[in-house]
Amino acid sequence: HNVVLTTNFDRLTETALLDYENVHARVIAHEAMLNVIRIHDQKPTVIKVHRDMICSPISTDQQIKTPDKQWQGIITPLANQYQIIALGYGGNDSGLMKLLNTALSNAPHAKIYWCHRGNNLPKPAQDNPQIVSVCIKSFDEFMYELRGKLNLPLYDDEFIKIANKRKDR
């Protein structure tokens, strides 16, 4: 699928899509933009739960605990439609965890594959039978193995070419 749900303020995902695939992602940087999301759309979409770094980022405990109600209308269809992989997320956002658990309860066949290192599976994830624990060595190792399983090319030579072009400019 083409949806990334992130709690990060940075632009890593959309920058990687542009740099490596020459694809512009639709970026949902504020909950006021949720109405433009189309679950079945082929255009890559990056949804920023805590907003973007330039769109009044949400970082206080109170803001995080009380996410906008519009979010459930996005999270539940995602859980119904796709396999969710939680990667690099510690589950420390009680508002997002509440949304995910509600989405799972509304989608009894849905699962979240929660990738974690060692015994670092977050407590809320331990208590839900719809959350599958996946122990990984590291984020980089996971991405490398996933690339192999999906038969995607390595970008090391391409990355060097791009870097050299930028350096020459």
PDB file of C-alpha atoms in Angstrom:
ATOM      1  CA  HIS A   1       0.000   0.000   0.000  1.00  0.00           C
ATOM      2  CA  ASN A   2       0.981   3.613  -0.321  1.00  0.00           C
ATOM      3  CA  VAL A   3       0.239   5.071   3.105  1.00  0.00           C
ATOM      4  CA  VAL A   4       2.720   6.004   5.817  1.00  0.00           C
ATOM      5  CA  LEU A   5       1.325   7.081   9.164  1.00  0.00           C
ATOM      6  CA  THR A   6       4.004   8.844  11.185  1.00  0.00           C
ATOM      7  CA  THR A   7       4.387  10.627  14.496  1.00  0.00           C
ATOM      8  CA  ASN A   8       7.564  12.354  13.308  1.00  0.00           C
ATOM      9  CA  PHE A   9       7.731  16.022  12.330  1.00  0.00           C
ATOM     10  CA  ASP A  10      10.535  15.487   9.832  1.00  0.00           C
ATOM     11  CA  ARG A  11      10.293  15.017   6.064  1.00  0.00           C
ATOM     12  CA  LEU A  12      12.327  11.832   5.775  1.00  0.00           C
ATOM     13  CA  THR A  13       9.660   9.720   4.059  1.00  0.00           C
ATOM     14  CA  GLU A  14       8.603  12.229   1.427  1.00  0.00           C
ATOM     15  CA  THR A  15      12.229  13.228   0.779  1.00  0.00           C
ATOM     16  CA  ALA A  16      13.229   9.582   0.260  1.00  0.00           C
ATOM     17  CA  LEU A  17      10.351   9.068  -2.191  1.00  0.00           C
ATOM     18  CA  LEU A  18      11.400  12.120  -4.142  1.00  0.00           C
ATOM     19  CA  ASP A  19      15.142  11.389  -4.079  1.00  0.00           C
ATOM     20  CA  TYR A  20      14.973   7.677  -4.906  1.00  0.00           C
ATOM     21  CA  GLU A  21      11.746   7.253  -6.868  1.00  0.00           C
ATOM     22  CA  ASN A  22      11.167  10.767  -8.243  1.00  0.00           C
ATOM     23  CA  VAL A  23       7.667  10.626  -6.758  1.00  0.00           C
ATOM     24  CA  HIS A  24       5.949  13.440  -4.885  1.00  0.00           C
ATOM     25  CA  ALA A  25       3.922  12.162  -1.936  1.00  0.00           C
ATOM     26  CA  ARG A  26       0.695  13.720  -0.757  1.00  0.00           C
ATOM     27  CA  VAL A  27       1.590  15.016   2.705  1.00  0.00           C
ATOM     28  CA  ILE A  28      -1.139  15.396   5.284  1.00  0.00           C
ATOM     29  CA  ALA A  29       0.575  17.778   7.712  1.00  0.00           C
ATOM     30  CA  HIS A  30      -2.482  18.820   9.719  1.00  0.00           C
ATOM     31  CA  GLU A  31      -5.793  17.181  10.645  1.00  0.00           C
ATOM     32  CA  ALA A  32      -7.607  19.886   8.647  1.00  0.00           C
ATOM     33  CA  MET A  33      -6.279  18.080   5.546  1.00  0.00           C
ATOM     34  CA  LEU A  34      -7.684  14.628   6.437  1.00  0.00           C
ATOM     35  CA  ASN A  35     -10.578  15.019   3.999  1.00  0.00           C
ATOM     36  CA  VAL A  36      -8.209  14.756   0.993  1.00  0.00           C
ATOM     37  CA  ILE A  37      -7.101  11.207   1.895  1.00  0.00           C
ATOM     38  CA  ARG A  38      -8.391   8.479  -0.396  1.00  0.00           C
ATOM     39  CA  ILE A  39      -7.619   5.030   1.023  1.00  0.00           C
ATOM     40  CA  HIS A  40      -7.584   3.305  -2.390  1.00  0.00           C
ATOM     41  CA  ASP A  41      -5.599   6.002  -4.170  1.00  0.00           C
ATOM     42  CA  GLN A  42      -2.313   4.914  -5.746  1.00  0.00           C
ATOM     43  CA  LYS A  43      -0.565   8.181  -4.901  1.00  0.00           C
ATOM     44  CA  PRO A  44       1.772   7.756  -1.927  1.00  0.00           C
ATOM     45  CA  THR A  45       0.415   9.515   1.134  1.00  0.00           C
ATOM     46  CA  VAL A  46       2.308  10.503   4.280  1.00  0.00           C
ATOM     47  CA  ILE A  47      -0.017  11.212   7.197  1.00  0.00           C
ATOM     48  CA  LYS A  48       1.561  13.127  10.074  1.00  0.00           C
ATOM     49  CA  VAL A  49      -0.346  12.437  13.271  1.00  0.00           C
ATOM     50  CA  HIS A  50       1.496  15.148  15.210  1.00  0.00           C
ATOM     51  CA  ARG A  51       1.482  17.531  12.286  1.00  0.00           C
ATOM     52  CA  ASP A  52       4.471  18.814  10.351  1.00  0.00           C
ATOM     53  CA  MET A  53       7.334  20.834  11.801  1.00  0.00           C
ATOM     54  CA  ILE A  54       5.886  23.978  10.166  1.00  0.00           C
ATOM     55  CA  CYS A  55       2.175  23.273  10.837  1.00  0.00           C
ATOM     56  CA  SER A  56       1.899  23.832  14.592  1.00  0.00           C
ATOM     57  CA  PRO A  57       3.434  20.514  15.675  1.00  0.00           C
ATOM     58  CA  ILE A  58       1.671  18.681  18.482  1.00  0.00           C
ATOM     59  CA  SER A  59       4.076  17.778  21.233  1.00  0.00           C
ATOM     60  CA  THR A  60       2.464  18.474  24.606  1.00  0.00           C
ATOM     61  CA  ASP A  61       1.068  15.580  26.605  1.00  0.00           C
ATOM     62  CA  GLN A  62      -2.446  17.051  26.591  1.00  0.00           C
ATOM     63  CA  GLN A  63      -2.497  17.503  22.811  1.00  0.00           C
ATOM     64  CA  ILE A  64      -1.185  13.994  22.253  1.00  0.00           C
ATOM     65  CA  LYS A  65      -3.725  12.398  24.614  1.00  0.00           C
ATOM     66  CA  THR A  66      -6.709  13.991  22.882  1.00  0.00           C
ATOM     67  CA  PRO A  67      -6.393  13.502  19.111  1.00  0.00           C
ATOM     68  CA  ASP A  68      -8.980  15.029  16.823  1.00  0.00           C
ATOM     69  CA  LYS A  69     -12.022  12.763  16.262  1.00  0.00           C
ATOM     70  CA  GLN A  70     -11.518  12.951  12.495  1.00  0.00           C
ATOM     71  CA  TRP A  71      -8.571  10.599  12.916  1.00  0.00           C
ATOM     72  CA  GLN A  72     -10.764   7.584  13.671  1.00  0.00           C
ATOM     73  CA  GLY A  73     -12.341   7.994  10.237  1.00  0.00           C
ATOM     74  CA  ILE A  74      -8.880   7.469   8.718  1.00  0.00           C
ATOM     75  CA  ILE A  75      -7.297   4.923  11.071  1.00  0.00           C
ATOM     76  CA  THR A  76     -10.195   2.431  11.052  1.00  0.00           C
ATOM     77  CA  PRO A  77     -10.404   2.153   7.230  1.00  0.00           C
ATOM     78  CA  LEU A  78      -6.606   1.747   7.108  1.00  0.00           C
ATOM     79  CA  ALA A  79      -6.807  -1.102   9.621  1.00  0.00           C
ATOM     80  CA  ASN A  80      -9.661  -2.696   7.649  1.00  0.00           C
ATOM     81  CA  GLN A  81      -7.950  -2.357   4.290  1.00  0.00           C
ATOM     82  CA  TYR A  82      -4.231  -2.914   4.920  1.00  0.00           C
ATOM     83  CA  GLN A  83      -1.752  -4.818   7.022  1.00  0.00           C
ATOM     84  CA  ILE A  84      -0.297  -2.239   9.396  1.00  0.00           C
ATOM     85  CA  ILE A  85       3.393  -2.459  10.234  1.00  0.00           C
ATOM     86  CA  ALA A  86       4.518  -0.429  13.248  1.00  0.00           C
ATOM     87  CA  LEU A  87       8.212   0.247  12.778  1.00  0.00           C
ATOM     88  CA  GLY A  88      10.350   2.533  14.895  1.00  0.00           C
ATOM     89  CA  TYR A  89       7.408   3.483  17.093  1.00  0.00           C
ATOM     90  CA  GLY A  90       7.447   2.971  20.856  1.00  0.00           C
ATOM     91  CA  GLY A  91       3.725   3.342  21.518  1.00  0.00           C
ATOM     92  CA  ASN A  92       4.266   6.278  23.886  1.00  0.00           C
ATOM     93  CA  ASP A  93       1.479   8.355  22.382  1.00  0.00           C
ATOM     94  CA  SER A  94      -1.652   7.413  24.334  1.00  0.00           C
ATOM     95  CA  GLY A  95      -3.917   9.220  21.845  1.00  0.00           C
ATOM     96  CA  LEU A  96      -2.610   7.291  18.838  1.00  0.00           C
ATOM     97  CA  MET A  97      -2.631   4.022  20.787  1.00  0.00           C
ATOM     98  CA  LYS A  98      -6.285   4.643  21.677  1.00  0.00           C
ATOM     99  CA  LEU A  99      -7.073   5.278  17.993  1.00  0.00           C
ATOM    100  CA  LEU A 100      -5.235   2.093  16.947  1.00  0.00           C
ATOM    101  CA  ASN A 101      -6.969  -0.038  19.576  1.00  0.00           C
ATOM    102  CA  THR A 102     -10.380   1.371  18.641  1.00  0.00           C
ATOM    103  CA  ALA A 103      -9.645   0.698  14.965  1.00  0.00           C
ATOM    104  CA  LEU A 104      -8.678  -2.889  15.774  1.00  0.00           C
ATOM    105  CA  SER A 105     -11.821  -3.417  17.824  1.00  0.00           C
ATOM    106  CA  ASN A 106     -13.873  -2.146  14.852  1.00  0.00           C
ATOM    107  CA  ALA A 107     -11.964  -4.407  12.454  1.00  0.00           C
ATOM    108  CA  PRO A 108     -11.866  -7.876  14.085  1.00  0.00           C
ATOM    109  CA  HIS A 109      -9.718  -9.434  11.332  1.00  0.00           C
ATOM    110  CA  ALA A 110      -7.184  -6.614  11.267  1.00  0.00           C
ATOM    111  CA  LYS A 111      -3.690  -7.019  12.638  1.00  0.00           C
ATOM    112  CA  ILE A 112      -0.789  -4.744  13.421  1.00  0.00           C
ATOM    113  CA  TYR A 113       2.667  -6.249  13.023  1.00  0.00           C
ATOM    114  CA  TRP A 114       4.658  -4.431  15.691  1.00  0.00           C
ATOM    115  CA  CYS A 115       8.383  -4.488  14.986  1.00  0.00           C
ATOM    116  CA  HIS A 116      10.547  -3.970  18.042  1.00  0.00           C
ATOM    117  CA  ARG A 117      14.028  -4.714  19.307  1.00  0.00           C
ATOM    118  CA  GLY A 118      14.611  -7.124  22.177  1.00  0.00           C
ATOM    119  CA  ASN A 119      11.887  -7.055  24.807  1.00  0.00           C
ATOM    120  CA  ASN A 120      10.852  -3.492  23.941  1.00  0.00           C
ATOM    121  CA  LEU A 121       7.281  -4.259  22.881  1.00  0.00           C
ATOM    122  CA  PRO A 122       5.164  -1.418  24.328  1.00  0.00           C
ATOM    123  CA  LYS A 123       2.744  -2.349  27.113  1.00  0.00           C
ATOM    124  CA  PRO A 124      -0.385  -1.352  25.143  1.00  0.00           C
ATOM    125  CA  ALA A 125       0.730  -3.656  22.331  1.00  0.00           C
ATOM    126  CA  GLN A 126       1.300  -6.559  24.740  1.00  0.00           C
ATOM    127  CA  ASP A 127      -2.324  -6.473  25.854  1.00  0.00           C
ATOM    128  CA  ASN A 128      -3.963  -6.737  22.423  1.00  0.00           C
ATOM    129  CA  PRO A 129      -4.213 -10.136  20.662  1.00  0.00           C
ATOM    130  CA  GLN A 130      -4.554  -8.367  17.284  1.00  0.00           C
ATOM    131  CA  ILE A 131      -1.039  -6.972  17.640  1.00  0.00           C
ATOM    132  CA  VAL A 132       1.606  -9.421  16.470  1.00  0.00           C
ATOM    133  CA  SER A 133       5.047  -9.077  18.032  1.00  0.00           C
ATOM    134  CA  VAL A 134       7.898  -9.074  15.494  1.00  0.00           C
ATOM    135  CA  CYS A 135      11.378  -8.926  17.016  1.00  0.00           C
ATOM    136  CA  ILE A 136      13.859  -7.264  14.630  1.00  0.00           C
ATOM    137  CA  LYS A 137      17.621  -6.691  14.839  1.00  0.00           C
ATOM    138  CA  SER A 138      17.425  -3.037  13.803  1.00  0.00           C
ATOM    139  CA  PHE A 139      15.490  -0.666  11.572  1.00  0.00           C
ATOM    140  CA  ASP A 140      18.224  -0.764   8.917  1.00  0.00           C
ATOM    141  CA  GLU A 141      18.426  -4.560   8.962  1.00  0.00           C
ATOM    142  CA  PHE A 142      14.636  -4.817   8.668  1.00  0.00           C
ATOM    143  CA  MET A 143      14.561  -2.449   5.698  1.00  0.00           C
ATOM    144  CA  TYR A 144      17.416  -4.334   4.017  1.00  0.00           C
ATOM    145  CA  GLU A 145      15.653  -7.688   4.467  1.00  0.00           C
ATOM    146  CA  LEU A 146      12.336  -6.226   3.281  1.00  0.00           C
ATOM    147  CA  ARG A 147      14.058  -4.850   0.177  1.00  0.00           C
ATOM    148  CA  GLY A 148      15.289  -8.369  -0.588  1.00  0.00           C
ATOM    149  CA  LYS A 149      11.877  -9.985  -0.046  1.00  0.00           C
ATOM    150  CA  LEU A 150      10.259  -7.423  -2.358  1.00  0.00           C
ATOM    151  CA  ASN A 151      13.035  -7.827  -4.965  1.00  0.00           C
ATOM    152  CA  LEU A 152      13.809  -4.128  -4.903  1.00  0.00           C
ATOM    153  CA  PRO A 153      17.173  -2.895  -6.171  1.00  0.00           C
ATOM    154  CA  LEU A 154      19.933  -1.594  -3.955  1.00  0.00           C
ATOM    155  CA  TYR A 155      20.397   2.111  -4.431  1.00  0.00           C
ATOM    156  CA  ASP A 156      24.006   2.302  -3.315  1.00  0.00           C
ATOM    157  CA  ASP A 157      25.469   2.983  -6.795  1.00  0.00           C
ATOM    158  CA  GLU A 158      22.561   5.279  -7.684  1.00  0.00           C
ATOM    159  CA  PHE A 159      22.960   7.129  -4.386  1.00  0.00           C
ATOM    160  CA  ILE A 160      26.639   7.751  -5.149  1.00  0.00           C
ATOM    161  CA  LYS A 161      25.772   9.043  -8.645  1.00  0.00           C
ATOM    162  CA  ILE A 162      23.141  11.403  -7.225  1.00  0.00           C
ATOM    163  CA  ALA A 163      25.533  12.607  -4.507  1.00  0.00           C
ATOM    164  CA  ASN A 164      28.266  13.233  -7.065  1.00  0.00           C
ATOM    165  CA  LYS A 165      25.870  15.225  -9.282  1.00  0.00           C
ATOM    166  CA  ARG A 166      24.890  17.355  -6.287  1.00  0.00           C
ATOM    167  CA  LYS A 167      28.521  17.839  -5.326  1.00  0.00           C
ATOM    168  CA  ASP A 168      29.431  18.856  -8.892  1.00  0.00           C
ATOM    169  CA  ARG A 169      26.585  21.415  -8.953  1.00  0.00           C
TER     170      ARG A 169
END
